[in-house]
PDB file of C-alpha atoms in Angstrom:
ATOM      1  CA  MET A 660      63.295 -28.589 -33.140  1.00 56.00           C
ATOM      2  CA  LEU A 661      67.161 -27.891 -33.347  1.00 64.00           C
ATOM      3  CA  ALA A 662      67.661 -28.560 -29.562  1.00 69.00           C
ATOM      4  CA  ASN A 663      66.247 -32.106 -30.377  1.00 72.00           C
ATOM      5  CA  PHE A 664      68.744 -32.479 -32.818  1.00 74.00           C
ATOM      6  CA  ILE A 665      71.442 -31.495 -30.146  1.00 77.00           C
ATOM      7  CA  SER A 666      69.669 -33.796 -27.409  1.00 80.00           C
ATOM      8  CA  TRP A 667      70.254 -36.820 -29.847  1.00 78.00           C
ATOM      9  CA  ALA A 668      73.956 -35.527 -30.142  1.00 82.00           C
ATOM     10  CA  ASP A 669      74.647 -35.735 -26.684  1.00 84.00           C
ATOM     11  CA  THR A 670      72.576 -39.142 -26.534  1.00 83.00           C
ATOM     12  CA  SER A 671      74.928 -40.550 -29.304  1.00 85.00           C
ATOM     13  CA  ARG A 672      77.790 -39.646 -27.401  1.00 85.00           C
ATOM     14  CA  GLY A 673      76.613 -40.978 -23.972  1.00 87.00           C
ATOM     15  CA  LEU A 674      75.921 -37.905 -22.599  1.00 86.00           C
ATOM     16  CA  SER A 675      72.678 -36.323 -20.709  1.00 83.00           C
ATOM     17  CA  PRO A 676      70.519 -34.214 -22.834  1.00 80.00           C
ATOM     18  CA  ALA A 677      71.362 -30.902 -21.376  1.00 77.00           C
ATOM     19  CA  ILE A 678      67.064 -30.257 -22.252  1.00 78.00           C
ATOM     20  CA  ALA A 679      65.105 -32.865 -21.890  1.00 78.00           C
ATOM     21  CA  PRO A 680      62.540 -33.429 -24.565  1.00 79.00           C
ATOM     22  CA  PHE A 681      58.970 -32.192 -23.679  1.00 82.00           C
ATOM     23  CA  ILE A 682      55.895 -33.730 -25.771  1.00 83.00           C
ATOM     24  CA  ASP A 683      52.307 -31.874 -25.406  1.00 86.00           C
ATOM     25  CA  ARG A 684      50.368 -31.742 -28.868  1.00 82.00           C
ATOM     26  CA  THR A 685      47.530 -30.075 -27.112  1.00 85.00           C
ATOM     27  CA  LEU A 686      49.423 -26.642 -26.869  1.00 85.00           C
ATOM     28  CA  LEU A 687      49.334 -26.116 -30.710  1.00 86.00           C
ATOM     29  CA  ARG A 688      45.925 -27.707 -31.295  1.00 84.00           C
ATOM     30  CA  PRO A 689      43.645 -25.206 -33.651  1.00 82.00           C
ATOM     31  CA  GLN A 690      41.036 -23.362 -32.535  1.00 82.00           C
ATOM     32  CA  ASP A 691      37.665 -24.919 -32.425  1.00 84.00           C
ATOM     33  CA  PRO A 692      35.655 -23.213 -34.334  1.00 87.00           C
ATOM     34  CA  SER A 693      38.618 -21.574 -36.648  1.00 84.00           C
ATOM     35  CA  THR A 694      38.911 -17.625 -35.680  1.00 85.00           C
ATOM     36  CA  PRO A 695      41.247 -15.997 -38.149  1.00 84.00           C
ATOM     37  CA  LYS A 696      42.387 -12.929 -37.671  1.00 83.00           C
ATOM     38  CA  PHE A 697      43.546 -11.985 -41.440  1.00 83.00           C
ATOM     39  CA  HIS A 698      43.493 -13.116 -44.702  1.00 86.00           C
ATOM     40  CA  HIS A 699      46.007 -16.125 -45.154  1.00 86.00           C
ATOM     41  CA  VAL A 700      46.703 -16.032 -48.569  1.00 88.00           C
ATOM     42  CA  GLU A 701      49.277 -18.954 -48.332  1.00 88.00           C
ATOM     43  CA  HIS A 702      46.191 -21.311 -48.056  1.00 88.00           C
ATOM     44  CA  ASP A 703      44.788 -19.639 -51.467  1.00 90.00           C
ATOM     45  CA  PRO A 704      45.596 -21.838 -55.025  1.00 89.00           C
ATOM     46  CA  SER A 705      48.722 -21.128 -56.915  1.00 86.00           C
ATOM     47  CA  PRO A 706      48.456 -18.202 -59.532  1.00 89.00           C
ATOM     48  CA  VAL A 707      47.596 -19.533 -62.773  1.00 85.00           C
ATOM     49  CA  LEU A 708      50.344 -18.744 -65.438  1.00 82.00           C
ATOM     50  CA  LYS A 709      48.674 -16.624 -67.990  1.00 80.00           C
ATOM     51  CA  SER A 710      50.785 -17.416 -70.861  1.00 64.00           C
ATOM     52  CA  ALA A 711      49.850 -21.321 -71.016  1.00 48.00           C
ATOM     53  CA  SER A 712      47.561 -23.080 -72.894  1.00 44.00           C
ATOM     54  CA  LYS A 713      45.196 -25.708 -70.902  1.00 46.00           C
ATOM     55  CA  SER A 714      47.141 -28.362 -72.417  1.00 44.00           C
ATOM     56  CA  GLN A 715      50.299 -26.786 -71.141  1.00 48.00           C
ATOM     57  CA  SER A 716      48.817 -26.675 -67.933  1.00 50.00           C
ATOM     58  CA  ASP A 717      47.953 -30.201 -67.884  1.00 49.00           C
ATOM     59  CA  ASN A 718      51.103 -31.623 -68.536  1.00 58.00           C
ATOM     60  CA  HIS A 719      54.499 -31.729 -66.631  1.00 71.00           C
ATOM     61  CA  LYS A 720      57.441 -30.368 -68.616  1.00 81.00           C
ATOM     62  CA  PRO A 721      60.808 -31.924 -67.950  1.00 88.00           C
ATOM     63  CA  SER A 722      62.916 -30.243 -65.288  1.00 89.00           C
ATOM     64  CA  ILE A 723      66.071 -30.575 -63.791  1.00 89.00           C
ATOM     65  CA  VAL A 724      68.041 -30.601 -60.440  1.00 89.00           C
ATOM     66  CA  SER A 725      70.584 -28.426 -59.632  1.00 91.00           C
ATOM     67  CA  THR A 726      72.888 -27.448 -56.431  1.00 89.00           C
ATOM     68  CA  PHE A 727      74.361 -23.674 -56.812  1.00 89.00           C
ATOM     69  CA  LYS A 728      77.115 -22.290 -54.047  1.00 89.00           C
ATOM     70  CA  LEU A 729      77.203 -19.042 -52.729  1.00 89.00           C
ATOM     71  CA  THR A 730      80.613 -18.035 -51.915  1.00 90.00           C
ATOM     72  CA  ALA A 731      80.972 -15.626 -48.714  1.00 90.00           C
ATOM     73  CA  ASP A 732      82.157 -12.830 -51.198  1.00 92.00           C
ATOM     74  CA  GLN A 733      78.878 -13.278 -53.612  1.00 91.00           C
ATOM     75  CA  LEU A 734      76.675 -13.295 -49.799  1.00 90.00           C
ATOM     76  CA  ASN A 735      78.037 -10.329 -48.959  1.00 90.00           C
ATOM     77  CA  THR A 736      77.868  -8.401 -52.183  1.00 91.00           C
ATOM     78  CA  LEU A 737      74.207  -9.161 -51.754  1.00 89.00           C
ATOM     79  CA  LYS A 738      74.462  -7.732 -48.306  1.00 88.00           C
ATOM     80  CA  ALA A 739      75.722  -4.469 -49.233  1.00 87.00           C
ATOM     81  CA  LYS A 740      73.387  -3.996 -52.043  1.00 83.00           C
ATOM     82  CA  ALA A 741      70.419  -4.923 -49.684  1.00 82.00           C
ATOM     83  CA  ASN A 742      71.724  -2.744 -46.743  1.00 75.00           C
ATOM     84  CA  VAL A 743      72.639   0.232 -48.691  1.00 68.00           C
ATOM     85  CA  ALA A 744      69.446   1.965 -48.070  1.00 58.00           C
ATOM     86  CA  ASN A 745      69.923   1.394 -44.118  1.00 59.00           C
ATOM     87  CA  ALA A 746      73.126   3.288 -43.804  1.00 55.00           C
ATOM     88  CA  ASN A 747      70.959   6.181 -41.810  1.00 51.00           C
ATOM     89  CA  GLY A 748      69.642   3.488 -39.282  1.00 57.00           C
ATOM     90  CA  GLY A 749      67.291   1.661 -41.005  1.00 62.00           C
ATOM     91  CA  LYS A 750      66.287  -1.790 -39.996  1.00 68.00           C
ATOM     92  CA  LYS A 751      69.188  -4.563 -41.007  1.00 76.00           C
ATOM     93  CA  HIS A 752      67.970  -7.656 -43.612  1.00 82.00           C
ATOM     94  CA  THR A 753      68.726 -10.892 -42.659  1.00 85.00           C
ATOM     95  CA  THR A 754      70.821 -13.302 -44.930  1.00 87.00           C
ATOM     96  CA  PHE A 755      67.736 -15.312 -45.478  1.00 87.00           C
ATOM     97  CA  ASN A 756      65.599 -12.255 -46.555  1.00 87.00           C
ATOM     98  CA  ILE A 757      68.248 -11.281 -49.023  1.00 89.00           C
ATOM     99  CA  LEU A 758      68.805 -14.912 -50.376  1.00 90.00           C
ATOM    100  CA  ALA A 759      64.929 -15.322 -50.512  1.00 90.00           C
ATOM    101  CA  THR A 760      64.435 -11.927 -52.567  1.00 91.00           C
ATOM    102  CA  HIS A 761      67.423 -12.425 -55.085  1.00 91.00           C
ATOM    103  CA  ILE A 762      66.301 -16.171 -56.072  1.00 91.00           C
ATOM    104  CA  TRP A 763      62.802 -14.850 -56.437  1.00 92.00           C
ATOM    105  CA  ARG A 764      63.752 -11.992 -58.893  1.00 93.00           C
ATOM    106  CA  CYS A 765      65.957 -14.314 -60.568  1.00 92.00           C
ATOM    107  CA  VAL A 766      63.438 -17.234 -60.955  1.00 93.00           C
ATOM    108  CA  SER A 767      60.883 -14.812 -62.353  1.00 92.00           C
ATOM    109  CA  LYS A 768      63.290 -13.270 -64.913  1.00 92.00           C
ATOM    110  CA  ALA A 769      64.471 -17.186 -65.755  1.00 92.00           C
ATOM    111  CA  ARG A 770      60.721 -18.313 -66.629  1.00 91.00           C
ATOM    112  CA  GLY A 771      60.371 -15.360 -68.731  1.00 91.00           C
ATOM    113  CA  LEU A 772      57.031 -14.281 -67.070  1.00 91.00           C
ATOM    114  CA  SER A 773      54.589 -11.734 -68.275  1.00 91.00           C
ATOM    115  CA  ALA A 774      54.822  -8.539 -66.280  1.00 92.00           C
ATOM    116  CA  ASP A 775      51.194  -8.858 -65.083  1.00 93.00           C
ATOM    117  CA  GLN A 776      51.847 -12.743 -63.995  1.00 94.00           C
ATOM    118  CA  ASP A 777      51.587 -13.014 -60.351  1.00 94.00           C
ATOM    119  CA  THR A 778      54.089 -15.150 -58.709  1.00 94.00           C
ATOM    120  CA  LYS A 779      54.078 -16.696 -54.928  1.00 92.00           C
ATOM    121  CA  LEU A 780      56.781 -16.871 -52.839  1.00 91.00           C
ATOM    122  CA  PHE A 781      56.285 -19.529 -49.929  1.00 90.00           C
ATOM    123  CA  PHE A 782      58.606 -19.986 -46.924  1.00 87.00           C
ATOM    124  CA  SER A 783      58.289 -21.656 -43.543  1.00 85.00           C
ATOM    125  CA  VAL A 784      58.616 -19.445 -40.323  1.00 83.00           C
ATOM    126  CA  ASP A 785      60.049 -21.005 -36.924  1.00 82.00           C
ATOM    127  CA  GLY A 786      57.544 -19.984 -34.546  1.00 82.00           C
ATOM    128  CA  ARG A 787      59.128 -21.630 -31.358  1.00 80.00           C
ATOM    129  CA  ASN A 788      60.161 -17.799 -30.150  1.00 78.00           C
ATOM    130  CA  ARG A 789      57.391 -16.079 -31.673  1.00 81.00           C
ATOM    131  CA  LEU A 790      54.328 -17.245 -29.529  1.00 83.00           C
ATOM    132  CA  ASP A 791      52.834 -15.556 -26.834  1.00 82.00           C
ATOM    133  CA  PRO A 792      52.908 -17.315 -24.308  1.00 84.00           C
ATOM    134  CA  PRO A 793      56.191 -19.427 -25.293  1.00 84.00           C
ATOM    135  CA  LEU A 794      56.760 -22.729 -25.760  1.00 85.00           C
ATOM    136  CA  ARG A 795      58.518 -24.514 -22.832  1.00 83.00           C
ATOM    137  CA  PRO A 796      62.215 -25.430 -23.767  1.00 80.00           C
ATOM    138  CA  GLY A 797      62.878 -28.610 -25.056  1.00 81.00           C
ATOM    139  CA  TYR A 798      59.250 -28.641 -26.967  1.00 84.00           C
ATOM    140  CA  PHE A 799      58.970 -31.887 -29.134  1.00 81.00           C
ATOM    141  CA  GLY A 800      57.579 -31.166 -32.359  1.00 80.00           C
ATOM    142  CA  ASN A 801      57.177 -29.124 -35.765  1.00 82.00           C
ATOM    143  CA  VAL A 802      56.282 -25.807 -35.099  1.00 85.00           C
ATOM    144  CA  THR A 803      57.190 -24.231 -38.276  1.00 84.00           C
ATOM    145  CA  PHE A 804      54.283 -22.600 -40.179  1.00 85.00           C
ATOM    146  CA  ARG A 805      54.078 -21.901 -43.851  1.00 86.00           C
ATOM    147  CA  HIS A 806      54.217 -18.622 -45.293  1.00 87.00           C
ATOM    148  CA  ALA A 807      53.686 -16.749 -48.647  1.00 90.00           C
ATOM    149  CA  ARG A 808      54.170 -13.292 -50.602  1.00 90.00           C
ATOM    150  CA  ILE A 809      52.829 -12.264 -53.738  1.00 92.00           C
ATOM    151  CA  ALA A 810      54.197  -9.770 -56.203  1.00 92.00           C
ATOM    152  CA  GLN A 811      53.787 -10.037 -60.043  1.00 93.00           C
ATOM    153  CA  ALA A 812      56.630 -10.606 -62.170  1.00 93.00           C
ATOM    154  CA  GLY A 813      56.996  -7.165 -63.153  1.00 93.00           C
ATOM    155  CA  ASP A 814      57.437  -5.582 -60.435  1.00 93.00           C
ATOM    156  CA  LEU A 815      59.973  -7.682 -59.072  1.00 92.00           C
ATOM    157  CA  LYS A 816      62.028  -7.311 -62.362  1.00 89.00           C
ATOM    158  CA  THR A 817      61.861  -3.350 -62.080  1.00 90.00           C
ATOM    159  CA  GLU A 818      61.560  -2.277 -58.438  1.00 90.00           C
ATOM    160  CA  SER A 819      64.656  -1.945 -56.415  1.00 85.00           C
ATOM    161  CA  PHE A 820      66.492  -5.114 -54.435  1.00 85.00           C
ATOM    162  CA  THR A 821      65.303  -3.512 -50.980  1.00 82.00           C
ATOM    163  CA  ASP A 822      61.676  -2.964 -52.139  1.00 86.00           C
ATOM    164  CA  THR A 823      61.543  -6.734 -52.464  1.00 87.00           C
ATOM    165  CA  ILE A 824      63.031  -7.546 -49.492  1.00 84.00           C
ATOM    166  CA  LYS A 825      60.658  -5.362 -47.735  1.00 82.00           C
ATOM    167  CA  ARG A 826      57.877  -7.903 -48.945  1.00 85.00           C
ATOM    168  CA  ILE A 827      59.290 -10.668 -47.048  1.00 77.00           C
ATOM    169  CA  HIS A 828      75.238 -27.258 -35.570  1.00 55.00           C
ATOM    170  CA  ALA A 829      74.762 -30.639 -33.891  1.00 53.00           C
ATOM    171  CA  ASP A 830      77.656 -32.484 -32.700  1.00 57.00           C
ATOM    172  CA  PHE A 831      77.046 -35.959 -33.202  1.00 51.00           C
ATOM    173  CA  GLY A 832      80.652 -36.885 -32.354  1.00 56.00           C
ATOM    174  CA  TRP A 833      81.378 -38.311 -35.944  1.00 57.00           C
ATOM    175  CA  SER A 834      83.496 -35.399 -36.946  1.00 63.00           C
ATOM    176  CA  ARG A 835      82.343 -32.805 -39.576  1.00 65.00           C
ATOM    177  CA  PRO A 836      79.462 -33.535 -42.237  1.00 65.00           C
ATOM    178  CA  ILE A 837      80.783 -33.882 -45.612  1.00 66.00           C
ATOM    179  CA  TYR A 838      77.354 -33.049 -47.171  1.00 67.00           C
ATOM    180  CA  MET A 839      73.749 -32.223 -45.836  1.00 68.00           C
ATOM    181  CA  GLY A 840      71.116 -31.732 -48.167  1.00 72.00           C
ATOM    182  CA  PRO A 841      67.686 -32.917 -49.853  1.00 75.00           C
ATOM    183  CA  GLY A 842      67.678 -36.388 -50.946  1.00 70.00           C
ATOM    184  CA  ASN A 843      65.666 -34.555 -53.983  1.00 78.00           C
ATOM    185  CA  VAL A 844      63.804 -32.050 -55.082  1.00 84.00           C
ATOM    186  CA  VAL A 845      60.141 -33.362 -55.925  1.00 80.00           C
ATOM    187  CA  GLN A 846      58.127 -29.755 -56.684  1.00 87.00           C
ATOM    188  CA  GLU A 847      59.287 -27.431 -59.463  1.00 89.00           C
ATOM    189  CA  GLY A 848      60.025 -24.446 -58.190  1.00 88.00           C
ATOM    190  CA  LYS A 849      60.944 -25.448 -54.311  1.00 88.00           C
ATOM    191  CA  MET A 850      64.225 -24.227 -53.239  1.00 87.00           C
ATOM    192  CA  TYR A 851      66.192 -25.407 -50.209  1.00 87.00           C
ATOM    193  CA  ILE A 852      69.015 -23.057 -48.597  1.00 87.00           C
ATOM    194  CA  LEU A 853      71.956 -24.878 -46.985  1.00 83.00           C
ATOM    195  CA  ALA A 854      74.747 -24.179 -44.898  1.00 79.00           C
ATOM    196  CA  SER A 855      78.333 -24.773 -45.552  1.00 78.00           C
ATOM    197  CA  PRO A 856      79.871 -27.833 -43.535  1.00 72.00           C
ATOM    198  CA  VAL A 857      82.911 -26.020 -43.392  1.00 72.00           C
ATOM    199  CA  ASN A 858      82.002 -22.856 -42.006  1.00 73.00           C
ATOM    200  CA  ASP A 859      83.717 -20.904 -44.977  1.00 82.00           C
ATOM    201  CA  GLY A 860      80.876 -18.523 -44.931  1.00 83.00           C
ATOM    202  CA  SER A 861      79.204 -19.710 -47.830  1.00 87.00           C
ATOM    203  CA  LEU A 862      75.651 -21.075 -48.598  1.00 88.00           C
ATOM    204  CA  SER A 863      74.668 -23.687 -50.918  1.00 88.00           C
ATOM    205  CA  LEU A 864      70.927 -23.706 -52.997  1.00 89.00           C
ATOM    206  CA  ALA A 865      69.779 -26.677 -54.343  1.00 89.00           C
ATOM    207  CA  THR A 866      66.254 -26.411 -56.617  1.00 90.00           C
ATOM    208  CA  ARG A 867      64.206 -27.878 -59.100  1.00 91.00           C
ATOM    209  CA  LEU A 868      63.109 -26.081 -62.289  1.00 92.00           C
ATOM    210  CA  GLU A 869      62.002 -26.664 -65.857  1.00 92.00           C
ATOM    211  CA  THR A 870      65.023 -27.514 -68.134  1.00 90.00           C
ATOM    212  CA  PRO A 871      65.144 -24.389 -70.014  1.00 90.00           C
ATOM    213  CA  HIS A 872      64.403 -22.103 -67.275  1.00 93.00           C
ATOM    214  CA  MET A 873      67.539 -23.641 -64.956  1.00 91.00           C
ATOM    215  CA  LYS A 874      69.867 -22.711 -67.714  1.00 89.00           C
ATOM    216  CA  ALA A 875      68.598 -19.269 -67.927  1.00 91.00           C
ATOM    217  CA  PHE A 876      68.604 -19.346 -63.829  1.00 92.00           C
ATOM    218  CA  GLU A 877      72.225 -20.412 -64.025  1.00 90.00           C
ATOM    219  CA  LYS A 878      73.372 -17.302 -65.776  1.00 88.00           C
ATOM    220  CA  LEU A 879      71.531 -15.227 -62.911  1.00 86.00           C
TER     221      LEU A 879
END
């Protein structure tokens, strides 16, 4: 999809797109009948909060949206913590995996979940470079797939950072963007990881949590 943004950026500056958009919706048409190769936990219902009564679970509690900036130094600290176990040639973890792990653990702590409470982390996977055969360059369409991992809150709080990890630029000719992010975060617990518009190595995290949970999350 980024290539399509770049094509629009080229067009807005009066240039010809480097890669022409290609549209063919049949390429990602689902099988009929469906023949899944394994159980897809991302399609299962979300875990039920064990400590909540029916009246509590039926009512939406007040929640707020906050954006947190993670500096390059903070990210490097997390990376060092995550990759310390890989000093002997192990697989190096990506920034996304490291940050998603940190957020998952912190949110579970902020919510004060019981040790046996199941938690579920949803994230999107870019399928463009993972399909066989690969899609033609310039494919115009959404090729992201929802994926999920499940773990108990107690495990997330006690296991090592690396054990949890194992579970899981377009120039329009109008100068740098001042801000890029979601207009609103509708769902409680939803997260957006955003790149810095000034290339200082930092990232921002926009999320919505219940008001008391956000106060606890800010301290972690």
